[in-house]
XYZ file of C-alpha atoms in Angstrom:
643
model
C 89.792 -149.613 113.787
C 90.436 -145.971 111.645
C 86.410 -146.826 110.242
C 85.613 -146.820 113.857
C 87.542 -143.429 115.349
C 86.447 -142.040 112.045
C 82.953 -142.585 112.655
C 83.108 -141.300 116.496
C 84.861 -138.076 115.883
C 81.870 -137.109 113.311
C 79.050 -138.289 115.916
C 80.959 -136.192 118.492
C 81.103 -133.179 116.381
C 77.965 -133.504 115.054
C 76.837 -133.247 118.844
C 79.124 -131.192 120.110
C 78.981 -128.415 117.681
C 75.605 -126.789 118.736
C 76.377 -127.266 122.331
C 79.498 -125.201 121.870
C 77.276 -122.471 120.313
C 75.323 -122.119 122.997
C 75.666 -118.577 125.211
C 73.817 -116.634 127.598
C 74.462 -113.237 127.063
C 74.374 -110.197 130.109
C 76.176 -106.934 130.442
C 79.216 -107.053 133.246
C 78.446 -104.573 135.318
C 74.953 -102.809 135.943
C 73.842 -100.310 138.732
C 71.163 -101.540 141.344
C 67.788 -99.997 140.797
C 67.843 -100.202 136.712
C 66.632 -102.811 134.323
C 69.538 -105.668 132.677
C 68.241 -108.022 130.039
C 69.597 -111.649 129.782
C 69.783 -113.085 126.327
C 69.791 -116.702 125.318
C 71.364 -117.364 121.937
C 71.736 -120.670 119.551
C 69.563 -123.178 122.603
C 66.794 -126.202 122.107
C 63.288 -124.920 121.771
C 61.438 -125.300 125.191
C 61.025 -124.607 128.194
C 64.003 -124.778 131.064
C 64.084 -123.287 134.351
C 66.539 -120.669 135.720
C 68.375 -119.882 138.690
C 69.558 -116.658 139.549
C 71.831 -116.019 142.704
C 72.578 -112.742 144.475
C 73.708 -110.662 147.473
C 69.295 -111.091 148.496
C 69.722 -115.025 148.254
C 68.335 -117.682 145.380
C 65.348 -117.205 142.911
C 64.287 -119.879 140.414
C 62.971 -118.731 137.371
C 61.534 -120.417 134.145
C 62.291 -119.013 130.571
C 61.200 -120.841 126.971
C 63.541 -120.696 124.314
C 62.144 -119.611 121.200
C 63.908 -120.000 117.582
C 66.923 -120.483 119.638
C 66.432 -117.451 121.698
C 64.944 -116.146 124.753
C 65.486 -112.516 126.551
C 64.565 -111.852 130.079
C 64.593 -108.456 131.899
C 66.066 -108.582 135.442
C 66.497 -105.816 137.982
C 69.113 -106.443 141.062
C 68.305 -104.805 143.751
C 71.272 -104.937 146.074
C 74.748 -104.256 145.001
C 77.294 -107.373 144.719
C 78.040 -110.582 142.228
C 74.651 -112.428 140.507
C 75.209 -115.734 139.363
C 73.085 -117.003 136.404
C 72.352 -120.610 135.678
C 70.486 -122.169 132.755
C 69.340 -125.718 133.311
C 69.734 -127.633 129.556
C 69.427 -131.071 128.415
C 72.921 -131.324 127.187
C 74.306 -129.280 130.670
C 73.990 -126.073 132.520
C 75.362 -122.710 131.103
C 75.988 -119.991 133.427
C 76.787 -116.242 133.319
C 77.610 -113.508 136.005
C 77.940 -109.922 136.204
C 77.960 -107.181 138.487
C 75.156 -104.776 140.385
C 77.148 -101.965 141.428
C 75.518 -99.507 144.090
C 73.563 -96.306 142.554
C 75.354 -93.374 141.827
C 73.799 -90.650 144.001
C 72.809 -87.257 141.695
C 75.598 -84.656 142.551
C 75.955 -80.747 141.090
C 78.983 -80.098 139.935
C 80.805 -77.052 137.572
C 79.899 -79.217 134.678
C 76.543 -79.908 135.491
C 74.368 -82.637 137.144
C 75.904 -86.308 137.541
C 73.499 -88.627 137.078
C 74.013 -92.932 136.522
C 74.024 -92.470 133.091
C 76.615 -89.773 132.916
C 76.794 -86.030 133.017
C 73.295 -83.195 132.274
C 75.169 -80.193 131.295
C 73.855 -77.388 132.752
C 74.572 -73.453 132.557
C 76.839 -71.984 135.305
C 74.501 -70.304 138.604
C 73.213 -70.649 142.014
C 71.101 -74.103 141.148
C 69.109 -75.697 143.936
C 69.105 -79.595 144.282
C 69.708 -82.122 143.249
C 65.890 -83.158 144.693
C 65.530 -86.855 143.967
C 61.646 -88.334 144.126
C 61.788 -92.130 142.721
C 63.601 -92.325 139.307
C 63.231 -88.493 138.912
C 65.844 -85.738 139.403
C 64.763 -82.060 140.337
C 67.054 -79.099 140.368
C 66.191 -75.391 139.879
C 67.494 -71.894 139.596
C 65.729 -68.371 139.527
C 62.038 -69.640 138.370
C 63.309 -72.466 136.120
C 62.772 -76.279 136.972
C 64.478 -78.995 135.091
C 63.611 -82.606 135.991
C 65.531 -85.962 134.194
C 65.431 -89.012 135.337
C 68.185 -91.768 136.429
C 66.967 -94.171 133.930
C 67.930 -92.060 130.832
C 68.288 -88.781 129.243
C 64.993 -87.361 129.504
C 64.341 -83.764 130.115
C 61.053 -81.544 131.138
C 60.863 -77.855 132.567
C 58.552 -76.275 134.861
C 58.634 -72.253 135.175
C 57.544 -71.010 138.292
C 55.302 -68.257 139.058
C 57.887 -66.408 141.653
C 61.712 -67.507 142.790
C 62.014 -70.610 143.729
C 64.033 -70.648 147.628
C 64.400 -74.705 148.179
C 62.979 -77.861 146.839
C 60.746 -80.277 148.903
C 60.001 -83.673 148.961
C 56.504 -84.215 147.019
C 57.627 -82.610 144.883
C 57.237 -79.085 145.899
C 58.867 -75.847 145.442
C 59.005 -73.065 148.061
C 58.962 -69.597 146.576
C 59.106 -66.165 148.227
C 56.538 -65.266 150.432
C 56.651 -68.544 151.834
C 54.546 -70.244 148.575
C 54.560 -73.767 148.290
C 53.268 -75.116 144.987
C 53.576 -78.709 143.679
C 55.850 -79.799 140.824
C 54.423 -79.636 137.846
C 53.176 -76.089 138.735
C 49.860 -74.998 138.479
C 48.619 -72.084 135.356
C 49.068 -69.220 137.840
C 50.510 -65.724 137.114
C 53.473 -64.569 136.946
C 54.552 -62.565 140.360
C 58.709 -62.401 139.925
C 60.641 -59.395 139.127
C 62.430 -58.341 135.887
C 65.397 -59.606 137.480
C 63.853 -62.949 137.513
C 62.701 -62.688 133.459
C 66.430 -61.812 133.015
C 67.945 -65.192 134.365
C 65.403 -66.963 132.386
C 66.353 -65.557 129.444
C 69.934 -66.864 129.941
C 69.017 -70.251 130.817
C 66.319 -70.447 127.885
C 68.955 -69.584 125.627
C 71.555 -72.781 126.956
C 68.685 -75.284 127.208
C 66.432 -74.625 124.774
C 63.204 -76.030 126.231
C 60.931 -77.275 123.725
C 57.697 -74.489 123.157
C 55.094 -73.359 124.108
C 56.411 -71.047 127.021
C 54.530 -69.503 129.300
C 53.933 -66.011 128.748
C 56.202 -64.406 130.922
C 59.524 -66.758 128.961
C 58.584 -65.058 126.225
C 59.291 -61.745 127.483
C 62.652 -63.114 127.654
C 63.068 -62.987 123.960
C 63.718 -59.832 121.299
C 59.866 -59.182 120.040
C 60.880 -59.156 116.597
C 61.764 -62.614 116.851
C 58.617 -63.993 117.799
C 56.700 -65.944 115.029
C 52.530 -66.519 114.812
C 52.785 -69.040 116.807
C 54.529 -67.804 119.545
C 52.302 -64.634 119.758
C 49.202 -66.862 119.746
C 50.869 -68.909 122.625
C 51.671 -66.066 124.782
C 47.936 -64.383 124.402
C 46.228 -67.674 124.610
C 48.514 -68.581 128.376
C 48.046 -65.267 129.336
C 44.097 -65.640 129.763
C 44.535 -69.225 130.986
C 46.232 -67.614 134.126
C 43.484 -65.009 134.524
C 44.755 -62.148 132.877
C 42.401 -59.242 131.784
C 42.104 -57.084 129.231
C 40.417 -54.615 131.210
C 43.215 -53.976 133.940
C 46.523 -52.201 133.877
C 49.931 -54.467 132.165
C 52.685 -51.927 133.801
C 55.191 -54.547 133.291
C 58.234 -53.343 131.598
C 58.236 -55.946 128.949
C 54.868 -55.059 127.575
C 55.799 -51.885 126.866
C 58.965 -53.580 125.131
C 56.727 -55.137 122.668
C 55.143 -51.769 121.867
C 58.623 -49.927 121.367
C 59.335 -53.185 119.039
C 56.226 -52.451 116.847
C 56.961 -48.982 116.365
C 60.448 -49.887 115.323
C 59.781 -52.284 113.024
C 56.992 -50.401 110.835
C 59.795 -49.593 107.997
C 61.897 -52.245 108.050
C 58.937 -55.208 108.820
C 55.587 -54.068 108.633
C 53.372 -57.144 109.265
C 55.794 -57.824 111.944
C 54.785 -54.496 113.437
C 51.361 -54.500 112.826
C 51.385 -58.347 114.139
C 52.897 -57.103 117.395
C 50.590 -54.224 117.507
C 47.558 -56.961 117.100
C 48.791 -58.823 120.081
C 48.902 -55.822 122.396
C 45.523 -54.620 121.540
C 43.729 -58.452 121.903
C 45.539 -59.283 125.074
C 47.456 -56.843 126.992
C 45.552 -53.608 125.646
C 46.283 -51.058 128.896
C 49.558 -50.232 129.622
C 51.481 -46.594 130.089
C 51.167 -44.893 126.648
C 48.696 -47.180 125.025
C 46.311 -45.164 123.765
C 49.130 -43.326 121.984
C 50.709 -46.247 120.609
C 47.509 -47.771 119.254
C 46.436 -43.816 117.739
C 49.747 -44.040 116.214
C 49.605 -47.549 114.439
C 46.033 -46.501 113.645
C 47.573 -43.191 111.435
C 50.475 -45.228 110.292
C 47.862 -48.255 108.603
C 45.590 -44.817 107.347
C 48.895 -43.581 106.095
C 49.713 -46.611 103.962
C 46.247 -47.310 102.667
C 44.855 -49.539 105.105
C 41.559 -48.025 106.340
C 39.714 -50.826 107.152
C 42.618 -51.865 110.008
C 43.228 -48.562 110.975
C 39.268 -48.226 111.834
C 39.987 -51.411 114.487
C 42.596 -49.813 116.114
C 40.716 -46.449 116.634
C 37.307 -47.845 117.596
C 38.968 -49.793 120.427
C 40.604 -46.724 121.147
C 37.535 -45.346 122.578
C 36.553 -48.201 124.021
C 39.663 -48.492 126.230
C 39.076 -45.066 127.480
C 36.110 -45.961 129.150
C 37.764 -48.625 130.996
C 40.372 -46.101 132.415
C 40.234 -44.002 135.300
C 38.587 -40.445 135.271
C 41.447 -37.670 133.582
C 41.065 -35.233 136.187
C 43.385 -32.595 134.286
C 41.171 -29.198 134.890
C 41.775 -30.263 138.795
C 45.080 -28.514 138.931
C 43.877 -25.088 137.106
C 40.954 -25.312 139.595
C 42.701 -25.701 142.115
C 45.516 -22.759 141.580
C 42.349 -20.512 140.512
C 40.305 -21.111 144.417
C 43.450 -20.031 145.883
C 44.068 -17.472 144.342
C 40.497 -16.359 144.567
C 40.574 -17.526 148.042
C 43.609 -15.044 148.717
C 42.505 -12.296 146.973
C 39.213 -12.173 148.677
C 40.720 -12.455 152.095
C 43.381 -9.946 151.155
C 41.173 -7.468 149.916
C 38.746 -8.169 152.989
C 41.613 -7.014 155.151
C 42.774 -4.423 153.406
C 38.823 -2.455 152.950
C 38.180 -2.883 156.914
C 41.452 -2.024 157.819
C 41.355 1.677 158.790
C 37.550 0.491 160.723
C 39.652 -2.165 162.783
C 42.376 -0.182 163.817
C 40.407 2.222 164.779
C 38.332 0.088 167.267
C 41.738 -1.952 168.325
C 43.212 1.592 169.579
C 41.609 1.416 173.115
C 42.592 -2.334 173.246
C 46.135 -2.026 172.892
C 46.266 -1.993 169.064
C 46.098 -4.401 166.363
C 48.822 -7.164 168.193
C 49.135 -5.925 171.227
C 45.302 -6.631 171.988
C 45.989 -10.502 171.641
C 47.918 -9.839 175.288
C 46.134 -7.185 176.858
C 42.089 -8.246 175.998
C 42.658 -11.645 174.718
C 38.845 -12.378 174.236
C 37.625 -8.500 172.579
C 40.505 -8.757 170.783
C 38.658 -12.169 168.973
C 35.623 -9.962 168.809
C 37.667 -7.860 166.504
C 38.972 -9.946 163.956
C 38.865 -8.645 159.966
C 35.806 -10.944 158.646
C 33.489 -9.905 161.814
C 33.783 -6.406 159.628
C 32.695 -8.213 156.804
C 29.149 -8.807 155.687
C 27.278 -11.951 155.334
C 27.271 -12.509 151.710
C 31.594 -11.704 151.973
C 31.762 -13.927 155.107
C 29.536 -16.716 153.143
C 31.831 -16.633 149.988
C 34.942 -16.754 151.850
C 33.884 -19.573 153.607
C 32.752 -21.273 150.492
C 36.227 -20.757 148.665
C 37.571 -22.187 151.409
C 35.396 -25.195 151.811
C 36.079 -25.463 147.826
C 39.470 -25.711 147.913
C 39.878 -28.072 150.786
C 37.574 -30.726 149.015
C 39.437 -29.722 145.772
C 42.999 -30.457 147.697
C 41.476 -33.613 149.312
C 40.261 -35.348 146.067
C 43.546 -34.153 144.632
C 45.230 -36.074 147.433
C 42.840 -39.354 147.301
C 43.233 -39.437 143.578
C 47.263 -39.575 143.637
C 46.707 -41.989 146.487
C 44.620 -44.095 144.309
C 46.352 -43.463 140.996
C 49.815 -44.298 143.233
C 48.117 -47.928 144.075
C 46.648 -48.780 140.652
C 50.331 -48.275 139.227
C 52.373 -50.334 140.725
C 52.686 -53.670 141.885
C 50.689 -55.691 142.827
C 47.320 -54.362 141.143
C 49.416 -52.792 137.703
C 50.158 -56.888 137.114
C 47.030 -57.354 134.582
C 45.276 -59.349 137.206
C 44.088 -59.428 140.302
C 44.513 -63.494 141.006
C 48.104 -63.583 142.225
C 48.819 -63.993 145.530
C 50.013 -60.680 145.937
C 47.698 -59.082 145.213
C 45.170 -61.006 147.042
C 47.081 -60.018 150.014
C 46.592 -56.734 149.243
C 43.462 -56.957 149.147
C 42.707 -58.700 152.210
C 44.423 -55.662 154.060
C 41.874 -53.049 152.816
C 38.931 -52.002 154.777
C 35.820 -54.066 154.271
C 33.774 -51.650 152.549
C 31.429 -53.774 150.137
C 33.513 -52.414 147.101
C 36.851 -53.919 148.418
C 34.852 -57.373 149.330
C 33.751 -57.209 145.757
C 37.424 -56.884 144.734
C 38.269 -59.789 146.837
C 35.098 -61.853 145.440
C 36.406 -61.912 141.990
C 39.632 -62.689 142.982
C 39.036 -65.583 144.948
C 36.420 -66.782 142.534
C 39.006 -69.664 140.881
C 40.601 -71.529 144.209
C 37.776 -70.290 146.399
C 34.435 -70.167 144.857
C 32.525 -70.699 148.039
C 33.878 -67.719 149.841
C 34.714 -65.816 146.788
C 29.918 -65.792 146.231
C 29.963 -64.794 150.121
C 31.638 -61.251 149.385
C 30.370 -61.035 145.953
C 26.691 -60.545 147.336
C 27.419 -57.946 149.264
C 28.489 -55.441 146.746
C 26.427 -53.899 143.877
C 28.897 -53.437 141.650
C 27.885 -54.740 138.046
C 30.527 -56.782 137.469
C 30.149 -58.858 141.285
C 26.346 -58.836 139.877
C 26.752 -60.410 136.852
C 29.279 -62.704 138.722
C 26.686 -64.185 141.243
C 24.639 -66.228 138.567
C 21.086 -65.810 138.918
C 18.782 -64.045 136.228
C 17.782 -60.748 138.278
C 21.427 -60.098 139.362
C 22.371 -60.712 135.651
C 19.582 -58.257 134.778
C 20.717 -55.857 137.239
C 24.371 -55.851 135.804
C 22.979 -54.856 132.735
C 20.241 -51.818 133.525
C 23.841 -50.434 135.513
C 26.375 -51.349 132.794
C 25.119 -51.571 129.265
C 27.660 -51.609 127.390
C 30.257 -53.531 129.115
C 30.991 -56.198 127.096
C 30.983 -59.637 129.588
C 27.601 -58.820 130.752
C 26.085 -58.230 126.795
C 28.261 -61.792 125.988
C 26.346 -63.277 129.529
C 22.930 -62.295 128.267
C 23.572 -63.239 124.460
C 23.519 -59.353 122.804
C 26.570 -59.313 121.351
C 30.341 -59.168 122.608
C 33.301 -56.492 122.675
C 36.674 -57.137 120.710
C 37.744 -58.965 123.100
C 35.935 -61.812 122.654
C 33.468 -63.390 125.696
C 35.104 -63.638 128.854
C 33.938 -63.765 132.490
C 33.125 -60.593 134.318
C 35.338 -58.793 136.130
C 36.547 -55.254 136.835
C 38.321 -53.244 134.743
C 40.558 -50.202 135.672
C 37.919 -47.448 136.177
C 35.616 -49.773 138.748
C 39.113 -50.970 140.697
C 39.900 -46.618 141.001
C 36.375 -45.912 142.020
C 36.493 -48.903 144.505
C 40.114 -47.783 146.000
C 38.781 -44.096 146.288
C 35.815 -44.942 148.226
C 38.026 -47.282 150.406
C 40.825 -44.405 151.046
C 37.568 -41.798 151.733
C 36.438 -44.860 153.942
C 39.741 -44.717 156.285
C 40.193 -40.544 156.114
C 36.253 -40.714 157.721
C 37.719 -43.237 160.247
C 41.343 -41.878 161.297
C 41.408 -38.250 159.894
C 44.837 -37.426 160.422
C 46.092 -40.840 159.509
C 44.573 -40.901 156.623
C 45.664 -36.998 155.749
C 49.018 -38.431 156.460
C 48.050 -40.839 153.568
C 47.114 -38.528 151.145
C 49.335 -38.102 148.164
C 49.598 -34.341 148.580
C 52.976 -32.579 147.723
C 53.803 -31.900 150.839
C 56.900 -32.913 152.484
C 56.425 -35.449 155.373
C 57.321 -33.063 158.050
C 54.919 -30.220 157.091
C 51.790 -32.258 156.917
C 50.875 -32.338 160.684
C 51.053 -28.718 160.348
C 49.063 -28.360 157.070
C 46.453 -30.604 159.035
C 46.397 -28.427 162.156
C 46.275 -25.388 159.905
C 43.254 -26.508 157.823
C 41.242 -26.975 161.084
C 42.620 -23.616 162.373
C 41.267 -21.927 159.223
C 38.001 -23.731 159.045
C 36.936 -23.300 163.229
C 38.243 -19.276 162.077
C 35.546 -19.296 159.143
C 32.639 -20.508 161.428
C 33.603 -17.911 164.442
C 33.321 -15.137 162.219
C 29.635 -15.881 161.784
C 29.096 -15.849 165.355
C 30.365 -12.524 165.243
C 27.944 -9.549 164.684
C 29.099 -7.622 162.031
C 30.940 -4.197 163.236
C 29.690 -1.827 161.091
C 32.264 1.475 160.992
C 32.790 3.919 158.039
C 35.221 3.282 155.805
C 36.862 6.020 154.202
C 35.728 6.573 150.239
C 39.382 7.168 148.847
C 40.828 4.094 150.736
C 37.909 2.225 149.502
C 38.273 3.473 146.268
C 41.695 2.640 146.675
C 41.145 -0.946 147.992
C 38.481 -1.993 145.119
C 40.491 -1.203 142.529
C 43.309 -3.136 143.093
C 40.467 -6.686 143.182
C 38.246 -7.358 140.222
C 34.630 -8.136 141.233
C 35.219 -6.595 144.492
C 32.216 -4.163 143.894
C 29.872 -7.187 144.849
C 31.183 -10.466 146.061
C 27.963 -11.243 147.209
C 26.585 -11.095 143.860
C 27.481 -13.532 140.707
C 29.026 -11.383 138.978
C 31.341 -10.439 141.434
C 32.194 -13.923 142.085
C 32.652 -14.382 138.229
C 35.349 -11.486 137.987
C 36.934 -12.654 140.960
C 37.599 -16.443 139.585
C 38.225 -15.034 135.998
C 40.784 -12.907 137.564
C 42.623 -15.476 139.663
C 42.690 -18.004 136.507
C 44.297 -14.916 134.565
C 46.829 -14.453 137.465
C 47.518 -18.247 137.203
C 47.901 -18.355 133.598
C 50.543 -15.723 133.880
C 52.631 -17.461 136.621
C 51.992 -20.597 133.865
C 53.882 -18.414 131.490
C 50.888 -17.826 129.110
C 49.078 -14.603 127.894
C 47.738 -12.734 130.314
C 44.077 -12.692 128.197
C 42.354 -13.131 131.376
C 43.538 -11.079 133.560
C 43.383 -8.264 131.514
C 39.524 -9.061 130.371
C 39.178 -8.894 134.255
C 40.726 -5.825 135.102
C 38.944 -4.696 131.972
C 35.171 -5.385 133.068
C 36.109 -4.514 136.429
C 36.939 -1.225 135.953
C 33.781 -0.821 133.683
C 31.498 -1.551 136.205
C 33.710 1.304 138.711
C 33.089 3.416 136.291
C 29.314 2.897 136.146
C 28.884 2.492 139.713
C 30.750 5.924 140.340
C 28.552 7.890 137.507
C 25.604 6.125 139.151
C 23.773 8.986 141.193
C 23.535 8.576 144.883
């Protein structure tokens, strides 16, 4: 009988033992929506079917058991109990566990909750949470950060503007009313420097992996920019259709260029790696020309020739891409007035004692205004004058007007090219596209629009390309005889030589486009375009240094002078004696006044006023003293002359 119960116990043990090892293993609790794997441990090889019950009903599965083990990935997809059971030739084994419902994605102080805990972000206005499947959107300033619910997974998107709300899509509306898709597309950057300084904040709490876009990495000190981050900056700043050729008058270029001259003493390939950068990529911006002349003596200074010749040469080059330095406009200008006034003022002066005379009967030199309105007009101080005076003094004045009005268009234009949005190193943001859509549509200004349509719009962007002859919309329409007409009007520019295989500028083959001097020329012809169609609108316009209140008058006046000018020579010329000492008198006092109608007259006369300016200026008064000097030389030989 023991032999017997000895002999059971071991056959039950010996059968029992692997049974009890048997285990299906499964996490307690799991949220609905993510994966849960079941794992069978210590079971018979084979295959054995499965049943899995839920809050969505019954579902029969089959699983085979390999090496005593099998795993199989479930996903519940309603929140409640799941009951698992495992069909096996020595009995069932079951397990159960939870599906709780998905955490929703919530901001909070901390940060963003997600289901698998908390995404620490830095303190600010963030927009979101945006939630597009298994992915997690929320922004601030021009930064988007998107995880996931799964795990913790990170990527960031930088916008080209502030971002205002996120869409479903996913989208992002900027200002302006600018929807882009998420990720965003290579466009440039349009923001402000306000913008560039929240970025910097939040680049320095999450630490997005590089490369940046360009603009991030204006968010950084430029001394602490390696190789590879200067590379990366120049090489995404052409990918979003940035130009050499046009104006960078953001602040943070400039930056770089204060960095470089800073760091010459205490790093000089930093400096001179800085100073490389500017010139490839971002060559104009204010005070370029003296920045690279600078780094050029500093590399002559320290025996390198050879780099200093780079910087110089391009130096030249750049100056033909700027607008024309109209610096003697000023001096001109002061000298025609002046010249202007003292020819009028000496006119009036020489005939006085004649017009008085003949005003007497009228009722004197005001009083005939009232009394004979219209023999007063036949009266007036140039009808004394003779042709050749009347001829110069309408000249002057006919000078000096056009020398005003291109002053004004030119500060008008140079007002435009300096500031946002054409002083952005592009013309392909939106922005500026805008702008360019509101300008009249001369053929120039279609040509602007052309080129900057060309990437998103290629169809349209041809249309207003052939309408302009500009070289660069030439070279930009793609046949052979536009490409050879670019060329006989542009020789040297550097896209067109790269186009037709003779050779490239420094900066390297790129597409044609305008640079600086063509977009000045094209805005002055489109200002001269709406002064022709709306004169005193567009005198309004002008950038004159007037205050706002005084230019209807100046306008008036102008016209007032002019229609004066052109009576006079309906007028026939009074002739009345003058008397010799008051002449005398008179002539002194005006260099050249011996014979305005004559060139040398005229040359006294503007050497004199440019004297009389330079001494209001503060300088030596040279001039005016060699013009009083020949002046009086010429009285001299004119009175010894016999009559």
């Amino acid at each position: 009988m023991r032999t017997f119960l000895t002999r059971a116990i071991g056959l039950l043990l010996a059968v029992g033992l692997p049974v009890l090892g048997q285990s299906l293993v499964v996490p307690k609790e799991v949220q609905v929506g993510r994966s849960v794997v079941l794992e069978g441990r210590d079971l018979p090889e084979g295959r054995f079917p499965l049943v899995l019950e839920g809050p969505e009903g019954q579902q029969t599965l089959e699983v085979e058991v390999q090496k005593g083990r099998f795993q199989l990935e479930l996903s519940p997809k309603a929140p409640g109990e799941y009951r698992i059971r495992l069909s096996l030739p020595a009995g069932a084994l079951e397990a159960r566990f939870t599906a709780l419902a998905p955490t929703t994605p919530e901001l909070t102080q901390e940060g963003l909750k997600l289901p698998w805990g908390l995404l620490a972000l830095p303190p600010g206005d963030w927009l979101g949470p945006l939630v597009q499947g298994d992915k997690v959107f929320v922004a601030q300033g021009i930064l988007v950060v998107e995880t996931s619910l799964k795990g913790e997974t990170l990527s960031f998107h930088f916008a080209p503007d502030r971002i205002l709300a996120l869409r479903p899509g996913p989208e992002a509306l900027l200002q302006g009313d600018w929807v882009l898709p998420i990720p965003f597309p290579r466009l440039p950057f349009e923001g402000s420097e306000e913008d560039i300084q929240a970025l910097g904040a939040l680049l320095k709490a999450l630490t997005p992996p590089r490369p940046w876009p360009y603009f991030a990495y204006w968010t950084q000190d430029p001394a602490t920019l390696t190789p590879e981050d200067l590379e990366a900056y120049g090489q995404d700043l052409l990918a979003r259709g940035h130009r050499p050729e046009l104006l960078f008058g953001q602040a943070e270029v400039a930056r770089m260029a204060e960095a470089s001259r800073s760091l010459r003493q205490k790093d000089p390939e930093k400096a001179l790696l800085l100073a490389q950068t500017l010139l490839r990529y971002t060559p104009l911006f204010p005070g370029s020309l003296a920045f690279f002349r600078e780094t050029a003596l500093y590399l002559e200074a320290h025996g390198y020739p050879a780099q200093a010749l780079r910087f110089r040469e391009a130096e030249k080059l750049l100056r033909a891409w700027l607008p024309p330095q109209l610096t003697l406009l000023p001096p001109a200008l002061w000298t025609l007035g002046l010249a202007y006034l003292a020819l009028m003022l000496y006119l009036f002066l020489f005939y006085l004692p004649a017009q008085l005379k003949d005003l007497k009967p009228l009722g004197g030199y005001l009083g005939g205004f009232w009394k004979h309105p219209l023999l007063r007009f036949r009266h007036l101080h140039l009808a004394y004058a003779s042709l050749g005076e009347r001829v110069l003094a309408l000249a002057l004045f006919l000078a000096l007007g056009l020398g005003l009005l291109l002053q004004g268009l030119d500060a008008r234009v140079r007002g435009e090219l300096f500031a946002p949005p054409l002083d952005q190193g592009t013309l392909r943001t939106q922005k500026a596209q805008d702008w360019l859509r509101t300008l009249p549509p001369t053929p120039e200004a279609k040509a602007l629009l052309g080129y900057a349509l060309l990437s998103e719009a290629p169809k349209e962007a041809l249309g207003l390309l052939k309408e302009a002859s500009l070289p660069f919309a030439l070279a930009l329409r793609g046949d052979e005889a536009s490409l050879a007409q670019a060329y006989r009007r542009a020789p040297l520019e550097g896209p067109i030589r790269t186009a037709l295989g003779l050779g490239q500028d420094p900066w390297g083959a790129r597409e044609p486009g305008p640079s600086l001097r063509t977009l000045y020329l094209a805005l002055l012809q489109v200002e001269l375009k709406r002064l022709q169609e709306d004169p005193f609108r567009g005198f309004l316009r002008l950038g004159i240094p007037l205050p706002e209140g005084v230019r209807p008058w100046a306008f008036a006046g102008f016209w007032l002078l002019l229609l004066y000018h052109l009576l006079t020579f309906l007028l026939p010329r009074r002739r009345a004696p003058v008397p010799p000492s008051w002449a005398l008198g008179v002539r002194l006092l005006v260099p050249g006044s011996l014979g305005f109608s004559s060139g040398l007259g005229l040359v006294l006369l503007l050497l004199f006023a440019y004297g009389l300016f330079a001494v209001l200026e503060g300088k030596t008064p040279t001039f005016l003293i060699l013009a009083y000097g020949l002046h009086l030389l010429a009285l001299v030989f004119s009175l010894r002359r016999p009559a």
